[in-house]
GROMACS .gro file of N, CA and C in nm:
model
  228
    1MET      N    1   0.077  -0.122  -0.004
    1MET     CA    2  -0.002  -0.003   0.002
    1MET      C    3   0.083   0.125  -0.001
    2MET      N    4   0.059   0.215  -0.083
    2MET     CA    5   0.132   0.341  -0.090
    2MET      C    6   0.095   0.437   0.021
    3LYS      N    7   0.197   0.486   0.093
    3LYS     CA    8   0.172   0.578   0.206
    3LYS      C    9   0.156   0.723   0.151
    4ARG      N   10   0.087   0.802   0.220
    4ARG     CA   11   0.063   0.942   0.191
    4ARG      C   12   0.103   1.018   0.312
    5THR      N   13   0.154   1.142   0.297
    5THR     CA   14   0.189   1.228   0.399
    5THR      C   15   0.090   1.342   0.414
    6LEU      N   16   0.044   1.362   0.534
    6LEU     CA   17  -0.055   1.472   0.561
    6LEU      C   18   0.015   1.575   0.655
    7ILE      N   19   0.016   1.690   0.609
    7ILE     CA   20   0.090   1.794   0.688
    7ILE      C   21  -0.014   1.882   0.757
    8VAL      N   22   0.005   1.893   0.895
    8VAL     CA   23  -0.092   1.966   0.973
    8VAL      C   24  -0.007   2.082   1.050
    9ARG      N   25  -0.055   2.201   1.045
    9ARG     CA   26   0.017   2.305   1.118
    9ARG      C   27  -0.055   2.328   1.254
   10LEU      N   28   0.026   2.338   1.358
   10LEU     CA   29  -0.025   2.352   1.494
   10LEU      C   30   0.060   2.466   1.559
   11THR      N   31  -0.006   2.537   1.647
   11THR     CA   32   0.068   2.626   1.730
   11THR      C   33   0.149   2.552   1.834
   12LYS      N   34   0.241   2.611   1.902
   12LYS     CA   35   0.321   2.549   2.002
   12LYS      C   36   0.226   2.484   2.112
   13ASN      N   37   0.132   2.565   2.155
   13ASN     CA   38   0.031   2.520   2.256
   13ASN      C   39  -0.046   2.400   2.210
   14GLN      N   40  -0.099   2.409   2.087
   14GLN     CA   41  -0.171   2.297   2.032
   14GLN      C   42  -0.089   2.169   2.017
   15HIS      N   43   0.029   2.187   1.976
   15HIS     CA   44   0.120   2.066   1.959
   15HIS      C   45   0.136   1.998   2.101
   16GLU      N   46   0.163   2.071   2.200
   16GLU     CA   47   0.185   2.026   2.334
   16GLU      C   48   0.065   1.958   2.390
   17ARG      N   49  -0.060   2.016   2.362
   17ARG     CA   50  -0.190   1.949   2.401
   17ARG      C   51  -0.207   1.815   2.332
   18VAL      N   52  -0.181   1.812   2.202
   18VAL     CA   53  -0.189   1.686   2.122
   18VAL      C   54  -0.097   1.584   2.174
   19LYS      N   55   0.026   1.628   2.189
   19LYS     CA   56   0.130   1.537   2.245
   19LYS      C   57   0.095   1.477   2.384
   20ASN      N   58   0.042   1.562   2.471
   20ASN     CA   59   0.009   1.520   2.603
   20ASN      C   60  -0.118   1.422   2.595
   21ASN      N   61  -0.213   1.452   2.509
   21ASN     CA   62  -0.322   1.371   2.499
   21ASN      C   63  -0.288   1.229   2.444
   22ALA      N   64  -0.192   1.229   2.342
   22ALA     CA   65  -0.146   1.104   2.290
   22ALA      C   66  -0.077   1.022   2.389
   23GLU      N   67   0.015   1.082   2.469
   23GLU     CA   68   0.084   1.010   2.567
   23GLU      C   69  -0.007   0.954   2.680
   24SER      N   70  -0.108   1.038   2.712
   24SER     CA   71  -0.193   1.004   2.831
   24SER      C   72  -0.283   0.881   2.784
   25LYS      N   73  -0.305   0.869   2.659
   25LYS     CA   74  -0.393   0.759   2.609
   25LYS      C   75  -0.307   0.632   2.563
   26GLY      N   76  -0.173   0.638   2.580
   26GLY     CA   77  -0.085   0.529   2.551
   26GLY      C   78  -0.034   0.518   2.417
   27TYR      N   79  -0.048   0.626   2.337
   27TYR     CA   80   0.010   0.621   2.196
   27TYR      C   81   0.154   0.640   2.196
   28LYS      N   82   0.230   0.573   2.121
   28LYS     CA   83   0.373   0.597   2.115
   28LYS      C   84   0.416   0.708   2.025
   29THR      N   85   0.328   0.742   1.925
   29THR     CA   86   0.358   0.853   1.846
   29THR      C   87   0.235   0.943   1.821
   30ILE      N   88   0.261   1.070   1.795
   30ILE     CA   89   0.153   1.161   1.773
   30ILE      C   90   0.080   1.121   1.640
   31SER      N   91   0.154   1.071   1.542
   31SER     CA   92   0.095   1.029   1.423
   31SER      C   93  -0.009   0.912   1.437
   32SER      N   94   0.025   0.811   1.524
   32SER     CA   95  -0.065   0.708   1.545
   32SER      C   96  -0.196   0.759   1.621
   33TYR      N   97  -0.172   0.846   1.713
   33TYR     CA   98  -0.288   0.911   1.781
   33TYR      C   99  -0.380   0.981   1.688
   34ILE      N  100  -0.325   1.067   1.591
   34ILE     CA  101  -0.400   1.143   1.502
   34ILE      C  102  -0.480   1.052   1.410
   35ARG      N  103  -0.401   0.947   1.359
   35ARG     CA  104  -0.474   0.850   1.267
   35ARG      C  105  -0.592   0.785   1.341
   36SER      N  106  -0.567   0.750   1.457
   36SER     CA  107  -0.670   0.684   1.535
   36SER      C  108  -0.799   0.780   1.544
   37LEU      N  109  -0.776   0.901   1.587
   37LEU     CA  110  -0.883   0.995   1.596
   37LEU      C  111  -0.956   1.017   1.465
   38ALA      N  112  -0.876   1.030   1.357
   38ALA     CA  113  -0.940   1.054   1.229
   38ALA      C  114  -1.032   0.941   1.178
   39LEU      N  115  -0.979   0.817   1.195
   39LEU     CA  116  -1.053   0.697   1.153
   39LEU      C  117  -1.165   0.661   1.244
   40GLU      N  118  -1.141   0.686   1.375
   40GLU     CA  119  -1.249   0.656   1.474
   40GLU      C  120  -1.368   0.753   1.448
   41HIS      N  121  -1.333   0.873   1.419
   41HIS     CA  122  -1.442   0.973   1.391
   41HIS      C  123  -1.530   0.920   1.272
   42ASP      N  124  -1.464   0.874   1.167
   42ASP     CA  125  -1.526   0.826   1.049
   42ASP      C  126  -1.626   0.705   1.091
   43LEU      N  127  -1.575   0.623   1.171
   43LEU     CA  128  -1.652   0.503   1.215
   43LEU      C  129  -1.766   0.548   1.301
   44GLY      N  130  -1.751   0.656   1.382
   44GLY     CA  131  -1.855   0.713   1.460
   44GLY      C  132  -1.975   0.761   1.373
   45PHE      N  133  -1.941   0.819   1.254
   45PHE     CA  134  -2.043   0.856   1.160
   45PHE      C  135  -2.123   0.744   1.112
   46VAL      N  136  -2.051   0.641   1.078
   46VAL     CA  137  -2.113   0.522   1.016
   46VAL      C  138  -2.204   0.454   1.126
   47LYS      N  139  -2.148   0.446   1.251
   47LYS     CA  140  -2.239   0.393   1.353
   47LYS      C  141  -2.368   0.474   1.379
   48LYS      N  142  -2.350   0.606   1.384
   48LYS     CA  143  -2.464   0.693   1.403
   48LYS      C  144  -2.563   0.682   1.292
   49PHE      N  145  -2.518   0.671   1.168
   49PHE     CA  146  -2.601   0.654   1.047
   49PHE      C  147  -2.681   0.527   1.071
   50ASP      N  148  -2.612   0.413   1.099
   50ASP     CA  149  -2.680   0.285   1.120
   50ASP      C  150  -2.785   0.292   1.234
   51GLU      N  151  -2.755   0.362   1.341
   51GLU     CA  152  -2.845   0.376   1.445
   51GLU      C  153  -2.976   0.455   1.405
   52ILE      N  154  -2.962   0.562   1.331
   52ILE     CA  155  -3.073   0.640   1.277
   52ILE      C  156  -3.157   0.560   1.178
   53TYR      N  157  -3.090   0.487   1.091
   53TYR     CA  158  -3.156   0.401   0.998
   53TYR      C  159  -3.240   0.292   1.066
   54THR      N  160  -3.176   0.231   1.165
   54THR     CA  161  -3.257   0.123   1.238
   54THR      C  162  -3.379   0.181   1.309
   55LYS      N  163  -3.364   0.302   1.369
   55LYS     CA  164  -3.478   0.370   1.436
   55LYS      C  165  -3.589   0.394   1.336
   56LEU      N  166  -3.547   0.442   1.216
   56LEU     CA  167  -3.650   0.471   1.105
   56LEU      C  168  -3.723   0.339   1.071
   57ILE      N  169  -3.649   0.238   1.046
   57ILE     CA  170  -3.704   0.114   1.011
   57ILE      C  171  -3.803   0.057   1.119
   58ASP      N  172  -3.756   0.070   1.245
   58ASP     CA  173  -3.839   0.022   1.353
   58ASP      C  174  -3.969   0.105   1.369
   59ARG      N  175  -3.961   0.235   1.342
   59ARG     CA  176  -4.080   0.317   1.353
   59ARG      C  177  -4.174   0.282   1.235
   60SER      N  178  -4.123   0.256   1.118
   60SER     CA  179  -4.203   0.220   1.008
   60SER      C  180  -4.272   0.089   1.023
   61SER      N  181  -4.201  -0.012   1.080
   61SER     CA  182  -4.267  -0.141   1.110
   61SER      C  183  -4.364  -0.129   1.223
   62ASP      N  184  -4.343  -0.041   1.325
   62ASP     CA  185  -4.443  -0.020   1.433
   62ASP      C  186  -4.566   0.038   1.373
   63LYS      N  187  -4.552   0.138   1.290
   63LYS     CA  188  -4.670   0.194   1.224
   63LYS      C  189  -4.755   0.092   1.143
   64ALA      N  190  -4.681   0.013   1.075
   64ALA     CA  191  -4.742  -0.094   0.992
   64ALA      C  192  -4.819  -0.191   1.074
   65GLU      N  193  -4.758  -0.237   1.187
   65GLU     CA  194  -4.820  -0.331   1.279
   65GLU      C  195  -4.939  -0.267   1.345
   66SER      N  196  -4.937  -0.139   1.386
   66SER     CA  197  -5.051  -0.080   1.455
   66SER      C  198  -5.173  -0.065   1.356
   67LYS      N  199  -5.136  -0.039   1.228
   67LYS     CA  200  -5.246  -0.025   1.124
   67LYS      C  201  -5.309  -0.167   1.110
   68ASP      N  202  -5.228  -0.275   1.107
   68ASP     CA  203  -5.283  -0.417   1.097
   68ASP      C  204  -5.365  -0.446   1.214
   69GLU      N  205  -5.329  -0.397   1.331
   69GLU     CA  206  -5.403  -0.431   1.453
   69GLU      C  207  -5.540  -0.358   1.450
   70ILE      N  208  -5.542  -0.238   1.395
   70ILE     CA  209  -5.668  -0.159   1.382
   70ILE      C  210  -5.759  -0.236   1.286
   71LYS      N  211  -5.709  -0.284   1.177
   71LYS     CA  212  -5.789  -0.356   1.079
   71LYS      C  213  -5.849  -0.480   1.137
   72LEU      N  214  -5.761  -0.560   1.223
   72LEU     CA  215  -5.815  -0.677   1.282
   72LEU      C  216  -5.924  -0.652   1.385
   73THR      N  217  -5.904  -0.549   1.458
   73THR     CA  218  -6.007  -0.518   1.567
   73THR      C  219  -6.142  -0.482   1.508
   74ARG      N  220  -6.143  -0.424   1.395
   74ARG     CA  221  -6.267  -0.392   1.323
   74ARG      C  222  -6.353  -0.509   1.283
   75PHE      N  223  -6.280  -0.627   1.259
   75PHE     CA  224  -6.348  -0.743   1.212
   75PHE      C  225  -6.392  -0.834   1.332
   76LEU      N  226  -6.342  -0.805   1.450
   76LEU     CA  227  -6.374  -0.889   1.570
   76LEU      C  228  -6.503  -0.850   1.637
   0.00000   0.00000   0.00000
């Protein structure tokens, strides 16, 4: 796999904060910490999308079931 370089500019204070966060979370390098954050955020979006999709499907099926129940009670 071909590697790519991403250049990010930080102030001295920002760099220290990122470095401290990486160290406190057990990362050996700032690069691995940043990669993890970037990819984790992407996975977070996918998980949230799946959650919303599931809720919409559940609501649709609940509405369909309640309509069927109404139809059944009319005949009883």
